[in-house]
Amino acid sequence: MCKNDYFCVMIQNEEKYMRRAMQLALQGSGHVSPNPMVGAVIVDGSGTIVGEGWHRNYGEGHAEVNAVNSVTDKEVLRESTIYVTLEPCSHYGKTPPCARLLIDVGVKRVVVGVLDPFPQVSGRGVAMLHEAGIEVVVGVLEDECRWLNRRFMKAHSTGLPWVQLKWAETADGYLSAPPEFDENPLRMSSPTTMRLMHRERAVSDAIVVGANTVRADNPSLTTRYWPGRSALRVVLDRQLLMPRESHVLTDGGATVVYNLVKSGREGAVDYVQLPTCGPDEWLRDLYGRGVTSVMVEGGGNVLAQMLESGQWDEIRREVSPRETHGGVPAPNLPFQAQEIEKIGKNEVRIYRREVKKV
């Protein structure tokens, strides 16, 4: 408990402005990856918010740029504090460094939620601000800011993308129906849960399936029921057995096929030969392509492999009330869900390796 009233109020204010910056950051969801979601709030000496901004689209101005540009009287910046959810960048990428911008406009103080793990930043932005004589505070709502960009944080801390496993199963525990069932492929998601699944696609850099899923369902793996871009399609096809007319090979969208026998590019399809085609290999290759998060949609063999290898960060398991009394068994999870949501007649269960920070 805080024992000093002045510092209690100061901490509460710091957190209040940082929470507002987090709200702003979330507006970039589905539009900025592989960059992180970042929000910024500028507060003048009297405690009034005079500027706000967030990273709106990949390749466009960062949160700090947009916040500074929103300030009408730039002179007020010299007595202002900027609250930013992630350390200001210190390098030239698609845009100039934000740390240099804050120095040039003369902000008095910078409050940072969490340091950036990206190797080209990773403390350099804070160091640049310190060297310019700007007061810097780091770690306000640090856990929450880290959770906000958990995909970005995990990827650049480990060299492996953040992994979400996703599947839908019947009430009696099957991923698909037996051949004699009167509906194949079996539809288990409702219109609402389908839209929510496409929301997850919109924030993923890559969608991963196995060759059996392509053969059985011929999916397009695009984002259609939620605003946002379509992710890179990834197919695990060790012996290149999926049909040549499959949507993922013929519709002109970018696809990577990991396999044991072939390398080379054919149109928008990149064939990548790997020694074993194991999860660690293709996840590292995807990270090298700028992928910070993947959504693994099946089928059963791929999901089992990911669970056995431990290469997952979140599981989204949808349970339908339908029953098939046979088919491909769903994975059996020996642990409890952290979140369970009833959506119509279906139930969505969320499992996480890391505790959610809010």
mmCIF file of C-alpha atoms in Angstrom:
data_model
loop_
_atom_site.group_PDB
_atom_site.id
_atom_site.type_symbol
_atom_site.label_atom_id
_atom_site.label_comp_id
_atom_site.label_asym_id
_atom_site.label_seq_id
_atom_site.Cartn_x
_atom_site.Cartn_y
_atom_site.Cartn_z
ATOM 1 C CA MET A 1 0.000 0.000 0.000
ATOM 2 C CA CYS A 2 1.227 3.511 -0.841
ATOM 3 C CA LYS A 3 1.965 5.453 2.399
ATOM 4 C CA ASN A 4 2.590 8.881 0.877
ATOM 5 C CA ASP A 5 -0.484 10.695 -0.448
ATOM 6 C CA TYR A 6 1.494 12.729 -2.991
ATOM 7 C CA PHE A 7 3.150 9.688 -4.513
ATOM 8 C CA CYS A 8 -0.131 7.740 -4.391
ATOM 9 C CA VAL A 9 -1.797 10.410 -6.524
ATOM 10 C CA MET A 10 1.212 10.602 -8.861
ATOM 11 C CA ILE A 11 1.246 6.831 -9.424
ATOM 12 C CA GLN A 12 -2.514 6.800 -10.000
ATOM 13 C CA ASN A 13 -2.180 9.560 -12.600
ATOM 14 C CA GLU A 14 0.722 7.815 -14.336
ATOM 15 C CA GLU A 15 -1.345 4.639 -14.603
ATOM 16 C CA LYS A 16 -4.441 6.544 -15.734
ATOM 17 C CA TYR A 17 -2.612 8.083 -18.694
ATOM 18 C CA MET A 18 -0.879 4.791 -19.543
ATOM 19 C CA ARG A 19 -4.219 2.974 -19.583
ATOM 20 C CA ARG A 20 -5.508 5.558 -22.021
ATOM 21 C CA ALA A 21 -2.423 4.945 -24.182
ATOM 22 C CA MET A 22 -3.200 1.220 -24.103
ATOM 23 C CA GLN A 23 -6.776 1.899 -25.226
ATOM 24 C CA LEU A 24 -5.424 3.852 -28.167
ATOM 25 C CA ALA A 25 -2.887 1.138 -29.020
ATOM 26 C CA LEU A 26 -5.620 -1.482 -29.376
ATOM 27 C CA GLN A 27 -7.125 0.476 -32.269
ATOM 28 C CA GLY A 28 -4.199 -0.719 -34.366
ATOM 29 C CA SER A 29 -5.116 -4.386 -33.838
ATOM 30 C CA GLY A 30 -5.149 -6.251 -37.131
ATOM 31 C CA HIS A 31 -3.483 -3.403 -39.040
ATOM 32 C CA VAL A 32 0.095 -2.969 -37.769
ATOM 33 C CA SER A 33 1.672 -6.425 -37.423
ATOM 34 C CA PRO A 34 4.492 -7.425 -37.617
ATOM 35 C CA ASN A 35 4.988 -4.084 -35.859
ATOM 36 C CA PRO A 36 3.631 -3.800 -32.306
ATOM 37 C CA MET A 37 0.468 -1.973 -31.291
ATOM 38 C CA VAL A 38 1.519 1.286 -29.635
ATOM 39 C CA GLY A 39 -0.426 4.178 -28.138
ATOM 40 C CA ALA A 40 0.788 7.570 -26.914
ATOM 41 C CA VAL A 41 -0.753 10.314 -24.771
ATOM 42 C CA ILE A 42 0.736 13.796 -24.267
ATOM 43 C CA VAL A 43 -0.110 15.598 -21.011
ATOM 44 C CA ASP A 44 0.810 19.226 -20.337
ATOM 45 C CA GLY A 45 2.090 20.661 -17.072
ATOM 46 C CA SER A 46 -1.430 21.150 -15.697
ATOM 47 C CA GLY A 47 -2.385 17.508 -16.221
ATOM 48 C CA THR A 48 -4.485 18.116 -19.335
ATOM 49 C CA ILE A 49 -4.254 15.729 -22.275
ATOM 50 C CA VAL A 50 -3.192 17.845 -25.244
ATOM 51 C CA GLY A 51 -2.337 15.128 -27.771
ATOM 52 C CA GLU A 52 -3.036 11.491 -28.566
ATOM 53 C CA GLY A 53 -1.989 9.024 -31.219
ATOM 54 C CA TRP A 54 -1.531 5.380 -32.076
ATOM 55 C CA HIS A 55 0.181 3.315 -34.730
ATOM 56 C CA ARG A 56 -2.600 3.000 -37.296
ATOM 57 C CA ASN A 57 -1.141 0.940 -40.156
ATOM 58 C CA TYR A 58 2.069 -0.942 -40.850
ATOM 59 C CA GLY A 59 4.595 1.293 -42.568
ATOM 60 C CA GLU A 60 2.858 4.519 -41.507
ATOM 61 C CA GLY A 61 3.618 6.989 -38.708
ATOM 62 C CA HIS A 62 4.210 5.590 -35.245
ATOM 63 C CA ALA A 63 2.148 6.494 -32.182
ATOM 64 C CA GLU A 64 4.563 9.204 -31.006
ATOM 65 C CA VAL A 65 4.522 10.906 -34.421
ATOM 66 C CA ASN A 66 0.735 10.934 -34.546
ATOM 67 C CA ALA A 67 0.472 12.185 -30.959
ATOM 68 C CA VAL A 68 2.922 15.040 -31.557
ATOM 69 C CA ASN A 69 1.166 15.987 -34.799
ATOM 70 C CA SER A 70 -2.151 16.185 -32.930
ATOM 71 C CA VAL A 71 -0.863 18.905 -30.581
ATOM 72 C CA THR A 72 -2.070 22.324 -31.738
ATOM 73 C CA ASP A 73 0.482 24.476 -29.878
ATOM 74 C CA LYS A 74 3.870 22.774 -30.241
ATOM 75 C CA GLU A 75 5.424 25.101 -27.629
ATOM 76 C CA VAL A 76 3.470 23.289 -24.915
ATOM 77 C CA LEU A 77 5.509 20.151 -25.630
ATOM 78 C CA ARG A 78 8.475 21.633 -23.729
ATOM 79 C CA GLU A 79 6.512 21.360 -20.477
ATOM 80 C CA SER A 80 4.733 18.107 -21.323
ATOM 81 C CA THR A 81 5.023 14.402 -20.549
ATOM 82 C CA ILE A 82 4.392 11.765 -23.204
ATOM 83 C CA TYR A 83 3.096 8.382 -22.069
ATOM 84 C CA VAL A 84 3.887 5.622 -24.548
ATOM 85 C CA THR A 85 3.109 1.921 -24.151
ATOM 86 C CA LEU A 86 6.378 0.747 -25.751
ATOM 87 C CA GLU A 87 9.884 2.203 -25.769
ATOM 88 C CA PRO A 88 10.292 4.767 -28.585
ATOM 89 C CA CYS A 89 12.302 3.338 -31.472
ATOM 90 C CA SER A 90 15.888 4.486 -31.998
ATOM 91 C CA HIS A 91 16.579 3.245 -35.521
ATOM 92 C CA TYR A 92 15.579 4.091 -39.069
ATOM 93 C CA GLY A 93 13.111 1.538 -40.443
ATOM 94 C CA LYS A 94 10.109 2.412 -42.576
ATOM 95 C CA THR A 95 9.942 5.651 -40.533
ATOM 96 C CA PRO A 96 12.563 7.815 -38.737
ATOM 97 C CA PRO A 97 13.343 7.073 -35.056
ATOM 98 C CA CYS A 98 10.672 8.287 -32.637
ATOM 99 C CA ALA A 99 13.224 8.919 -29.875
ATOM 100 C CA ARG A 100 14.907 11.512 -32.124
ATOM 101 C CA LEU A 101 11.518 13.157 -32.815
ATOM 102 C CA LEU A 102 10.820 13.528 -29.074
ATOM 103 C CA ILE A 103 14.257 15.070 -28.580
ATOM 104 C CA ASP A 104 13.774 17.479 -31.478
ATOM 105 C CA VAL A 105 10.362 18.728 -30.299
ATOM 106 C CA GLY A 106 11.728 19.134 -26.763
ATOM 107 C CA VAL A 107 9.371 17.082 -24.620
ATOM 108 C CA LYS A 108 10.193 17.413 -20.931
ATOM 109 C CA ARG A 109 9.498 13.850 -19.805
ATOM 110 C CA VAL A 110 8.831 10.407 -21.298
ATOM 111 C CA VAL A 111 6.986 7.621 -19.453
ATOM 112 C CA VAL A 112 7.379 4.170 -21.016
ATOM 113 C CA GLY A 113 5.255 1.113 -20.334
ATOM 114 C CA VAL A 114 7.755 -1.568 -21.349
ATOM 115 C CA LEU A 115 11.117 -1.769 -23.112
ATOM 116 C CA ASP A 116 11.168 -2.959 -26.719
ATOM 117 C CA PRO A 117 12.768 -6.435 -27.123
ATOM 118 C CA PHE A 118 13.516 -5.817 -30.815
ATOM 119 C CA PRO A 119 17.338 -6.043 -31.118
ATOM 120 C CA GLN A 120 17.673 -2.737 -32.970
ATOM 121 C CA VAL A 121 15.912 -0.916 -30.098
ATOM 122 C CA SER A 122 16.132 -2.859 -26.786
ATOM 123 C CA GLY A 123 17.021 0.020 -24.462
ATOM 124 C CA ARG A 124 18.647 2.222 -27.091
ATOM 125 C CA GLY A 125 15.613 4.487 -27.359
ATOM 126 C CA VAL A 126 15.625 5.147 -23.614
ATOM 127 C CA ALA A 127 19.401 5.682 -23.667
ATOM 128 C CA MET A 128 19.060 8.222 -26.482
ATOM 129 C CA LEU A 129 16.452 10.170 -24.512
ATOM 130 C CA HIS A 130 18.585 10.107 -21.333
ATOM 131 C CA GLU A 131 21.620 11.379 -23.224
ATOM 132 C CA ALA A 132 19.542 14.308 -24.499
ATOM 133 C CA GLY A 133 18.692 15.282 -20.908
ATOM 134 C CA ILE A 134 15.069 14.111 -21.005
ATOM 135 C CA GLU A 135 13.648 12.545 -17.854
ATOM 136 C CA VAL A 136 12.561 8.967 -18.574
ATOM 137 C CA VAL A 137 10.438 6.653 -16.415
ATOM 138 C CA VAL A 138 10.162 2.974 -17.423
ATOM 139 C CA GLY A 139 7.797 0.277 -16.180
ATOM 140 C CA VAL A 140 4.429 1.959 -15.619
ATOM 141 C CA LEU A 141 1.869 -0.855 -16.043
ATOM 142 C CA GLU A 142 4.725 -2.926 -17.428
ATOM 143 C CA ASP A 143 2.985 -6.312 -17.221
ATOM 144 C CA GLU A 144 -0.140 -4.990 -18.934
ATOM 145 C CA CYS A 145 1.854 -3.318 -21.704
ATOM 146 C CA ARG A 146 3.851 -6.496 -22.253
ATOM 147 C CA TRP A 147 0.643 -8.540 -22.463
ATOM 148 C CA LEU A 148 -0.817 -6.075 -24.970
ATOM 149 C CA ASN A 149 1.990 -6.987 -27.395
ATOM 150 C CA ARG A 150 2.593 -10.550 -26.233
ATOM 151 C CA ARG A 151 2.974 -11.782 -29.834
ATOM 152 C CA PHE A 152 5.648 -9.194 -30.650
ATOM 153 C CA MET A 153 7.362 -9.640 -27.271
ATOM 154 C CA LYS A 154 7.619 -13.415 -27.493
ATOM 155 C CA ALA A 155 8.838 -13.403 -31.094
ATOM 156 C CA HIS A 156 11.664 -10.917 -30.587
ATOM 157 C CA SER A 157 12.671 -12.379 -27.228
ATOM 158 C CA THR A 158 12.978 -15.971 -28.483
ATOM 159 C CA GLY A 159 13.354 -15.877 -32.260
ATOM 160 C CA LEU A 160 10.131 -17.913 -32.569
ATOM 161 C CA PRO A 161 6.641 -16.620 -33.409
ATOM 162 C CA TRP A 162 3.844 -16.600 -30.850
ATOM 163 C CA VAL A 163 1.683 -19.686 -31.540
ATOM 164 C CA GLN A 164 -2.082 -20.054 -31.169
ATOM 165 C CA LEU A 165 -3.608 -23.492 -31.722
ATOM 166 C CA LYS A 166 -7.217 -23.402 -32.855
ATOM 167 C CA TRP A 167 -9.786 -26.095 -33.476
ATOM 168 C CA ALA A 168 -13.486 -26.899 -33.250
ATOM 169 C CA GLU A 169 -14.686 -30.246 -31.961
ATOM 170 C CA THR A 170 -17.945 -32.089 -31.390
ATOM 171 C CA ALA A 171 -19.487 -32.611 -27.974
ATOM 172 C CA ASP A 172 -18.240 -36.203 -28.092
ATOM 173 C CA GLY A 173 -14.674 -35.141 -28.909
ATOM 174 C CA TYR A 174 -14.094 -35.372 -32.683
ATOM 175 C CA LEU A 175 -12.527 -32.922 -35.132
ATOM 176 C CA SER A 176 -14.398 -34.340 -38.122
ATOM 177 C CA ALA A 177 -17.083 -36.842 -38.973
ATOM 178 C CA PRO A 178 -16.577 -40.418 -40.215
ATOM 179 C CA PRO A 179 -16.870 -40.962 -44.009
ATOM 180 C CA GLU A 180 -20.411 -42.330 -43.779
ATOM 181 C CA PHE A 181 -21.694 -39.220 -41.974
ATOM 182 C CA ASP A 182 -24.311 -37.312 -44.001
ATOM 183 C CA GLU A 183 -22.407 -33.993 -43.773
ATOM 184 C CA ASN A 184 -18.763 -33.791 -44.807
ATOM 185 C CA PRO A 185 -16.969 -31.536 -44.105
ATOM 186 C CA LEU A 186 -18.837 -31.116 -40.832
ATOM 187 C CA ARG A 187 -19.759 -27.533 -39.868
ATOM 188 C CA MET A 188 -19.375 -27.000 -36.135
ATOM 189 C CA SER A 189 -18.847 -23.225 -35.827
ATOM 190 C CA SER A 190 -21.826 -20.889 -35.689
ATOM 191 C CA PRO A 191 -21.881 -17.662 -37.749
ATOM 192 C CA THR A 192 -20.854 -15.751 -34.617
ATOM 193 C CA THR A 193 -17.957 -18.010 -33.643
ATOM 194 C CA MET A 194 -16.837 -18.059 -37.289
ATOM 195 C CA ARG A 195 -16.597 -14.257 -37.256
ATOM 196 C CA LEU A 196 -14.661 -14.366 -33.993
ATOM 197 C CA MET A 197 -12.276 -16.911 -35.484
ATOM 198 C CA HIS A 198 -11.675 -14.598 -38.441
ATOM 199 C CA ARG A 199 -10.949 -11.826 -35.932
ATOM 200 C CA GLU A 200 -8.140 -14.057 -34.659
ATOM 201 C CA ARG A 201 -6.945 -14.579 -38.229
ATOM 202 C CA ALA A 202 -6.818 -10.818 -38.728
ATOM 203 C CA VAL A 203 -4.255 -10.395 -35.927
ATOM 204 C CA SER A 204 -2.104 -13.362 -37.029
ATOM 205 C CA ASP A 205 0.808 -13.029 -39.428
ATOM 206 C CA ALA A 206 0.475 -16.610 -40.680
ATOM 207 C CA ILE A 207 -2.171 -19.372 -40.788
ATOM 208 C CA VAL A 208 -0.817 -22.943 -40.620
ATOM 209 C CA VAL A 209 -2.505 -26.191 -41.710
ATOM 210 C CA GLY A 210 -1.407 -29.658 -42.678
ATOM 211 C CA ALA A 211 -1.718 -31.292 -46.095
ATOM 212 C CA ASN A 212 -4.584 -33.522 -44.911
ATOM 213 C CA THR A 213 -6.671 -30.438 -44.107
ATOM 214 C CA VAL A 214 -6.029 -29.042 -47.590
ATOM 215 C CA ARG A 215 -6.990 -32.346 -49.200
ATOM 216 C CA ALA A 216 -10.155 -32.743 -47.129
ATOM 217 C CA ASP A 217 -11.492 -29.157 -47.053
ATOM 218 C CA ASN A 218 -9.630 -27.208 -49.770
ATOM 219 C CA PRO A 219 -9.678 -24.050 -47.577
ATOM 220 C CA SER A 220 -8.737 -20.575 -48.779
ATOM 221 C CA LEU A 221 -7.439 -19.552 -45.305
ATOM 222 C CA THR A 222 -8.293 -15.898 -45.908
ATOM 223 C CA THR A 223 -9.860 -13.317 -43.582
ATOM 224 C CA ARG A 224 -13.377 -12.753 -44.901
ATOM 225 C CA TYR A 225 -15.730 -12.251 -41.952
ATOM 226 C CA TRP A 226 -13.769 -9.616 -40.040
ATOM 227 C CA PRO A 227 -12.061 -6.356 -41.136
ATOM 228 C CA GLY A 228 -8.337 -6.823 -41.631
ATOM 229 C CA ARG A 229 -5.740 -8.304 -43.878
ATOM 230 C CA SER A 230 -5.316 -11.946 -44.796
ATOM 231 C CA ALA A 231 -2.309 -13.692 -43.309
ATOM 232 C CA LEU A 232 0.457 -15.627 -45.013
ATOM 233 C CA ARG A 233 -0.813 -19.183 -45.669
ATOM 234 C CA VAL A 234 1.474 -21.995 -44.522
ATOM 235 C CA VAL A 235 1.002 -25.661 -45.438
ATOM 236 C CA LEU A 236 2.972 -28.517 -43.863
ATOM 237 C CA ASP A 237 3.142 -31.070 -46.687
ATOM 238 C CA ARG A 238 6.140 -33.320 -46.151
ATOM 239 C CA GLN A 239 5.803 -35.271 -49.417
ATOM 240 C CA LEU A 240 3.878 -32.671 -51.496
ATOM 241 C CA LEU A 241 0.718 -34.759 -51.706
ATOM 242 C CA MET A 242 -1.937 -32.035 -51.714
ATOM 243 C CA PRO A 243 -3.823 -31.531 -55.008
ATOM 244 C CA ARG A 244 -2.228 -29.085 -57.451
ATOM 245 C CA GLU A 245 -5.611 -27.347 -57.915
ATOM 246 C CA SER A 246 -5.920 -26.483 -54.196
ATOM 247 C CA HIS A 247 -6.962 -22.887 -53.472
ATOM 248 C CA VAL A 248 -3.777 -22.178 -51.503
ATOM 249 C CA LEU A 249 -1.710 -23.025 -54.617
ATOM 250 C CA THR A 250 -3.813 -21.423 -57.341
ATOM 251 C CA ASP A 251 -5.620 -18.300 -56.062
ATOM 252 C CA GLY A 252 -2.600 -15.975 -56.278
ATOM 253 C CA GLY A 253 -2.265 -15.408 -52.527
ATOM 254 C CA ALA A 254 1.069 -15.817 -50.790
ATOM 255 C CA THR A 255 1.677 -19.357 -49.528
ATOM 256 C CA VAL A 256 4.679 -21.152 -48.042
ATOM 257 C CA VAL A 257 4.823 -24.944 -48.308
ATOM 258 C CA TYR A 258 7.251 -26.654 -45.930
ATOM 259 C CA ASN A 259 8.312 -30.098 -47.121
ATOM 260 C CA LEU A 260 11.151 -32.635 -47.296
ATOM 261 C CA VAL A 261 11.737 -32.797 -51.055
ATOM 262 C CA LYS A 262 11.582 -29.461 -52.894
ATOM 263 C CA SER A 263 12.705 -25.831 -52.781
ATOM 264 C CA GLY A 264 11.839 -23.003 -55.149
ATOM 265 C CA ARG A 265 9.143 -20.483 -56.001
ATOM 266 C CA GLU A 266 6.212 -21.022 -58.339
ATOM 267 C CA GLY A 267 4.203 -17.812 -58.682
ATOM 268 C CA ALA A 268 3.079 -16.763 -55.203
ATOM 269 C CA VAL A 269 3.913 -20.171 -53.704
ATOM 270 C CA ASP A 270 7.268 -20.648 -51.979
ATOM 271 C CA TYR A 271 8.358 -24.258 -51.500
ATOM 272 C CA VAL A 272 10.832 -24.621 -48.639
ATOM 273 C CA GLN A 273 12.696 -27.879 -48.077
ATOM 274 C CA LEU A 274 13.580 -28.567 -44.432
ATOM 275 C CA PRO A 275 15.621 -31.436 -42.933
ATOM 276 C CA THR A 276 12.798 -32.833 -40.758
ATOM 277 C CA CYS A 277 9.926 -30.342 -41.271
ATOM 278 C CA GLY A 278 9.618 -30.147 -37.478
ATOM 279 C CA PRO A 279 7.944 -27.228 -35.660
ATOM 280 C CA ASP A 280 11.180 -25.638 -34.494
ATOM 281 C CA GLU A 281 12.491 -25.547 -38.078
ATOM 282 C CA TRP A 282 9.501 -23.987 -39.774
ATOM 283 C CA LEU A 283 8.757 -21.609 -36.902
ATOM 284 C CA ARG A 284 12.321 -20.261 -37.067
ATOM 285 C CA ASP A 285 12.052 -19.889 -40.831
ATOM 286 C CA LEU A 286 8.792 -17.962 -40.434
ATOM 287 C CA TYR A 287 10.390 -15.638 -37.875
ATOM 288 C CA GLY A 288 13.141 -14.973 -40.407
ATOM 289 C CA ARG A 289 10.409 -13.900 -42.833
ATOM 290 C CA GLY A 290 9.119 -11.305 -40.352
ATOM 291 C CA VAL A 291 6.306 -13.445 -38.915
ATOM 292 C CA THR A 292 5.702 -12.734 -35.225
ATOM 293 C CA SER A 293 2.523 -14.793 -34.714
ATOM 294 C CA VAL A 294 0.969 -17.893 -36.219
ATOM 295 C CA MET A 295 -2.448 -19.490 -35.922
ATOM 296 C CA VAL A 296 -2.348 -23.284 -36.335
ATOM 297 C CA GLU A 297 -5.757 -24.460 -37.555
ATOM 298 C CA GLY A 298 -5.131 -28.198 -37.918
ATOM 299 C CA GLY A 299 -5.592 -30.917 -38.678
ATOM 300 C CA GLY A 300 -5.306 -33.517 -35.968
ATOM 301 C CA ASN A 301 -1.751 -34.646 -36.752
ATOM 302 C CA VAL A 302 -0.381 -31.107 -36.830
ATOM 303 C CA LEU A 303 -2.152 -30.145 -33.596
ATOM 304 C CA ALA A 304 -0.843 -33.286 -31.876
ATOM 305 C CA GLN A 305 2.683 -32.502 -33.049
ATOM 306 C CA MET A 306 2.494 -28.948 -31.723
ATOM 307 C CA LEU A 307 1.151 -30.098 -28.356
ATOM 308 C CA GLU A 308 3.784 -32.817 -28.054
ATOM 309 C CA SER A 309 6.597 -30.404 -28.905
ATOM 310 C CA GLY A 310 5.295 -27.771 -26.467
ATOM 311 C CA GLN A 311 5.414 -25.158 -29.218
ATOM 312 C CA TRP A 312 2.271 -23.240 -28.322
ATOM 313 C CA ASP A 313 1.320 -20.148 -26.340
ATOM 314 C CA GLU A 314 -2.491 -20.180 -26.524
ATOM 315 C CA ILE A 315 -5.196 -22.668 -27.454
ATOM 316 C CA ARG A 316 -8.636 -21.652 -28.733
ATOM 317 C CA ARG A 317 -10.887 -24.707 -28.481
ATOM 318 C CA GLU A 318 -14.476 -24.470 -29.665
ATOM 319 C CA VAL A 319 -16.912 -27.178 -28.542
ATOM 320 C CA SER A 320 -20.076 -27.703 -30.585
ATOM 321 C CA PRO A 321 -23.200 -29.447 -29.237
ATOM 322 C CA ARG A 322 -23.183 -31.730 -32.282
ATOM 323 C CA GLU A 323 -22.153 -35.386 -32.036
ATOM 324 C CA THR A 324 -20.753 -37.724 -34.698
ATOM 325 C CA HIS A 325 -19.930 -40.880 -32.688
ATOM 326 C CA GLY A 326 -16.717 -41.268 -34.657
ATOM 327 C CA GLY A 327 -14.189 -39.513 -36.879
ATOM 328 C CA VAL A 328 -10.797 -37.926 -36.170
ATOM 329 C CA PRO A 329 -10.338 -37.588 -32.392
ATOM 330 C CA ALA A 330 -9.726 -34.103 -30.994
ATOM 331 C CA PRO A 331 -6.644 -33.513 -28.821
ATOM 332 C CA ASN A 332 -7.066 -34.523 -25.201
ATOM 333 C CA LEU A 333 -5.865 -31.673 -22.985
ATOM 334 C CA PRO A 334 -4.670 -32.607 -19.473
ATOM 335 C CA PHE A 335 -5.078 -29.064 -18.131
ATOM 336 C CA GLN A 336 -7.896 -26.637 -17.404
ATOM 337 C CA ALA A 337 -9.019 -23.654 -19.476
ATOM 338 C CA GLN A 338 -8.386 -20.184 -18.037
ATOM 339 C CA GLU A 339 -11.434 -18.734 -19.829
ATOM 340 C CA ILE A 340 -14.716 -20.315 -20.910
ATOM 341 C CA GLU A 341 -17.294 -18.362 -22.908
ATOM 342 C CA LYS A 342 -20.708 -19.576 -23.964
ATOM 343 C CA ILE A 343 -21.544 -18.239 -27.441
ATOM 344 C CA GLY A 344 -25.008 -19.397 -28.474
ATOM 345 C CA LYS A 345 -25.001 -23.186 -28.272
ATOM 346 C CA ASN A 346 -21.227 -23.388 -28.632
ATOM 347 C CA GLU A 347 -18.550 -22.984 -25.988
ATOM 348 C CA VAL A 348 -15.120 -21.426 -26.535
ATOM 349 C CA ARG A 349 -12.373 -22.462 -24.128
ATOM 350 C CA ILE A 350 -9.087 -20.536 -23.927
ATOM 351 C CA TYR A 351 -5.896 -22.098 -22.566
ATOM 352 C CA ARG A 352 -2.761 -20.008 -22.018
ATOM 353 C CA ARG A 353 0.804 -20.810 -21.009
ATOM 354 C CA GLU A 354 1.228 -17.261 -19.665
ATOM 355 C CA VAL A 355 -1.140 -15.582 -17.211
ATOM 356 C CA LYS A 356 -3.196 -12.812 -18.824
ATOM 357 C CA LYS A 357 -2.303 -9.315 -17.592
ATOM 358 C CA VAL A 358 -5.071 -6.708 -17.614
#
